[in-house]
PDB file of N, CA and C in Angstrom:
ATOM      1  N   THR A   1      -3.659   3.908 -12.941  1.00  0.00           N
ATOM      2  CA  THR A   1      -4.169   2.734 -13.924  1.00  0.00           C
ATOM      3  C   THR A   1      -3.533   1.537 -13.505  1.00  0.00           C
ATOM      4  N   VAL A   2      -3.971   0.396 -13.983  1.00  0.00           N
ATOM      5  CA  VAL A   2      -3.320  -0.840 -13.761  1.00  0.00           C
ATOM      6  C   VAL A   2      -2.183  -0.979 -14.617  1.00  0.00           C
ATOM      7  N   HIS A   3      -2.106  -0.176 -15.605  1.00  0.00           N
ATOM      8  CA  HIS A   3      -0.944  -0.330 -16.560  1.00  0.00           C
ATOM      9  C   HIS A   3       0.285   0.249 -15.730  1.00  0.00           C
ATOM     10  N   ARG A   4       0.024   1.506 -15.315  1.00  0.00           N
ATOM     11  CA  ARG A   4       1.070   2.048 -14.524  1.00  0.00           C
ATOM     12  C   ARG A   4       1.775   1.297 -13.454  1.00  0.00           C
ATOM     13  N   LYS A   5       0.957   0.613 -12.692  1.00  0.00           N
ATOM     14  CA  LYS A   5       1.330  -0.239 -11.498  1.00  0.00           C
ATOM     15  C   LYS A   5       2.250  -1.552 -12.289  1.00  0.00           C
ATOM     16  N   PHE A   6       1.559  -2.031 -13.073  1.00  0.00           N
ATOM     17  CA  PHE A   6       2.329  -3.254 -13.779  1.00  0.00           C
ATOM     18  C   PHE A   6       3.765  -2.896 -14.176  1.00  0.00           C
ATOM     19  N   PHE A   7       3.838  -1.714 -14.889  1.00  0.00           N
ATOM     20  CA  PHE A   7       5.245  -1.318 -15.463  1.00  0.00           C
ATOM     21  C   PHE A   7       5.994  -0.686 -14.563  1.00  0.00           C
ATOM     22  N   THR A   8       5.659  -0.214 -13.384  1.00  0.00           N
ATOM     23  CA  THR A   8       6.259   0.351 -12.311  1.00  0.00           C
ATOM     24  C   THR A   8       7.011  -0.734 -11.632  1.00  0.00           C
ATOM     25  N   LEU A   9       6.168  -1.810 -11.409  1.00  0.00           N
ATOM     26  CA  LEU A   9       6.774  -3.147 -10.701  1.00  0.00           C
ATOM     27  C   LEU A   9       7.831  -3.921 -11.590  1.00  0.00           C
ATOM     28  N   GLU A  10       7.470  -3.936 -12.845  1.00  0.00           N
ATOM     29  CA  GLU A  10       8.300  -4.746 -13.739  1.00  0.00           C
ATOM     30  C   GLU A  10       9.710  -3.938 -14.069  1.00  0.00           C
ATOM     31  N   LEU A  11       9.831  -2.572 -14.218  1.00  0.00           N
ATOM     32  CA  LEU A  11      10.712  -1.616 -14.282  1.00  0.00           C
ATOM     33  C   LEU A  11      11.593  -1.724 -13.089  1.00  0.00           C
ATOM     34  N   LYS A  12      11.018  -1.724 -11.983  1.00  0.00           N
ATOM     35  CA  LYS A  12      11.889  -1.686 -10.673  1.00  0.00           C
ATOM     36  C   LYS A  12      12.842  -2.718 -10.595  1.00  0.00           C
ATOM     37  N   GLU A  13      12.466  -4.181 -11.113  1.00  0.00           N
ATOM     38  CA  GLU A  13      13.365  -5.240 -11.132  1.00  0.00           C
ATOM     39  C   GLU A  13      14.582  -4.870 -12.110  1.00  0.00           C
ATOM     40  N   HIS A  14      14.403  -3.978 -12.940  1.00  0.00           N
ATOM     41  CA  HIS A  14      15.752  -3.385 -13.690  1.00  0.00           C
ATOM     42  C   HIS A  14      16.250  -2.285 -13.499  1.00  0.00           C
ATOM     43  N   ASN A  15      15.959  -1.895 -12.164  1.00  0.00           N
ATOM     44  CA  ASN A  15      16.235  -0.415 -11.572  1.00  0.00           C
ATOM     45  C   ASN A  15      16.322   0.780 -12.515  1.00  0.00           C
ATOM     46  N   LYS A  16      14.972   0.673 -13.113  1.00  0.00           N
ATOM     47  CA  LYS A  16      14.302   1.809 -13.954  1.00  0.00           C
ATOM     48  C   LYS A  16      13.109   2.310 -13.348  1.00  0.00           C
ATOM     49  N   LYS A  17      12.680   3.501 -13.676  1.00  0.00           N
ATOM     50  CA  LYS A  17      11.536   4.219 -13.172  1.00  0.00           C
ATOM     51  C   LYS A  17      10.515   4.353 -14.383  1.00  0.00           C
ATOM     52  N   PHE A  18       9.195   4.343 -14.033  1.00  0.00           N
ATOM     53  CA  PHE A  18       8.141   4.382 -15.029  1.00  0.00           C
ATOM     54  C   PHE A  18       7.993   5.871 -15.215  1.00  0.00           C
ATOM     55  N   SER A  19       7.898   6.213 -16.483  1.00  0.00           N
ATOM     56  CA  SER A  19       7.430   7.516 -16.992  1.00  0.00           C
ATOM     57  C   SER A  19       6.449   7.594 -18.149  1.00  0.00           C
ATOM     58  N   GLU A  20       5.390   8.305 -18.198  1.00  0.00           N
ATOM     59  CA  GLU A  20       4.418   8.597 -19.129  1.00  0.00           C
ATOM     60  C   GLU A  20       5.056   8.733 -20.371  1.00  0.00           C
ATOM     61  N   ASP A  21       6.170   9.020 -20.483  1.00  0.00           N
ATOM     62  CA  ASP A  21       6.895   9.397 -21.870  1.00  0.00           C
ATOM     63  C   ASP A  21       7.474   8.192 -22.486  1.00  0.00           C
ATOM     64  N   MET A  22       7.644   7.040 -21.756  1.00  0.00           N
ATOM     65  CA  MET A  22       8.067   5.910 -22.337  1.00  0.00           C
ATOM     66  C   MET A  22       7.469   5.247 -23.406  1.00  0.00           C
ATOM     67  N   LEU A  23       8.185   4.826 -24.382  1.00  0.00           N
ATOM     68  CA  LEU A  23       7.621   4.189 -25.713  1.00  0.00           C
ATOM     69  C   LEU A  23       7.476   2.738 -25.218  1.00  0.00           C
ATOM     70  N   VAL A  24       6.185   2.171 -25.551  1.00  0.00           N
ATOM     71  CA  VAL A  24       5.786   0.769 -25.281  1.00  0.00           C
ATOM     72  C   VAL A  24       5.559   0.097 -26.613  1.00  0.00           C
ATOM     73  N   ILE A  25       6.191  -1.185 -26.729  1.00  0.00           N
ATOM     74  CA  ILE A  25       6.077  -1.735 -27.922  1.00  0.00           C
ATOM     75  C   ILE A  25       4.998  -3.177 -27.589  1.00  0.00           C
ATOM     76  N   CYS A  26       4.014  -3.377 -27.957  1.00  0.00           N
ATOM     77  CA  CYS A  26       3.301  -4.630 -27.701  1.00  0.00           C
ATOM     78  C   CYS A  26       3.382  -5.505 -28.842  1.00  0.00           C
ATOM     79  N   GLU A  27       3.762  -6.731 -28.838  1.00  0.00           N
ATOM     80  CA  GLU A  27       3.851  -7.528 -29.910  1.00  0.00           C
ATOM     81  C   GLU A  27       2.989  -8.937 -29.709  1.00  0.00           C
ATOM     82  N   GLU A  28       2.325  -9.499 -30.646  1.00  0.00           N
ATOM     83  CA  GLU A  28       1.578 -10.829 -30.513  1.00  0.00           C
ATOM     84  C   GLU A  28       2.227 -11.848 -31.556  1.00  0.00           C
ATOM     85  N   PHE A  29       2.450 -13.205 -31.043  1.00  0.00           N
ATOM     86  CA  PHE A  29       2.927 -14.133 -31.846  1.00  0.00           C
ATOM     87  C   PHE A  29       1.763 -15.342 -31.788  1.00  0.00           C
ATOM     88  N   GLU A  30       1.902 -15.869 -33.046  1.00  0.00           N
ATOM     89  CA  GLU A  30       1.021 -17.006 -33.401  1.00  0.00           C
ATOM     90  C   GLU A  30       2.149 -18.244 -33.851  1.00  0.00           C
ATOM     91  N   VAL A  31       1.774 -19.409 -33.170  1.00  0.00           N
ATOM     92  CA  VAL A  31       2.640 -20.604 -33.444  1.00  0.00           C
ATOM     93  C   VAL A  31       2.161 -20.956 -34.593  1.00  0.00           C
ATOM     94  N   GLY A  32       3.098 -21.112 -35.571  1.00  0.00           N
ATOM     95  CA  GLY A  32       2.849 -21.754 -37.044  1.00  0.00           C
ATOM     96  C   GLY A  32       3.022 -23.102 -37.278  1.00  0.00           C
ATOM     97  N   TYR A  33       3.970 -23.714 -36.340  1.00  0.00           N
ATOM     98  CA  TYR A  33       4.402 -25.127 -36.609  1.00  0.00           C
ATOM     99  C   TYR A  33       4.949 -25.665 -35.195  1.00  0.00           C
ATOM    100  N   GLN A  34       4.458 -26.865 -34.860  1.00  0.00           N
ATOM    101  CA  GLN A  34       4.834 -27.389 -33.411  1.00  0.00           C
ATOM    102  C   GLN A  34       5.421 -28.945 -33.990  1.00  0.00           C
TER     103      GLN A  34
END
């Protein structure tokens, strides 16, 4: 899947390997004041 490719490339930069057992946290932020 596209997610597997993305995380494999991202983790490679940190000398880590992708695993289906990894926990992934996704967060979204909204700007409240500028």
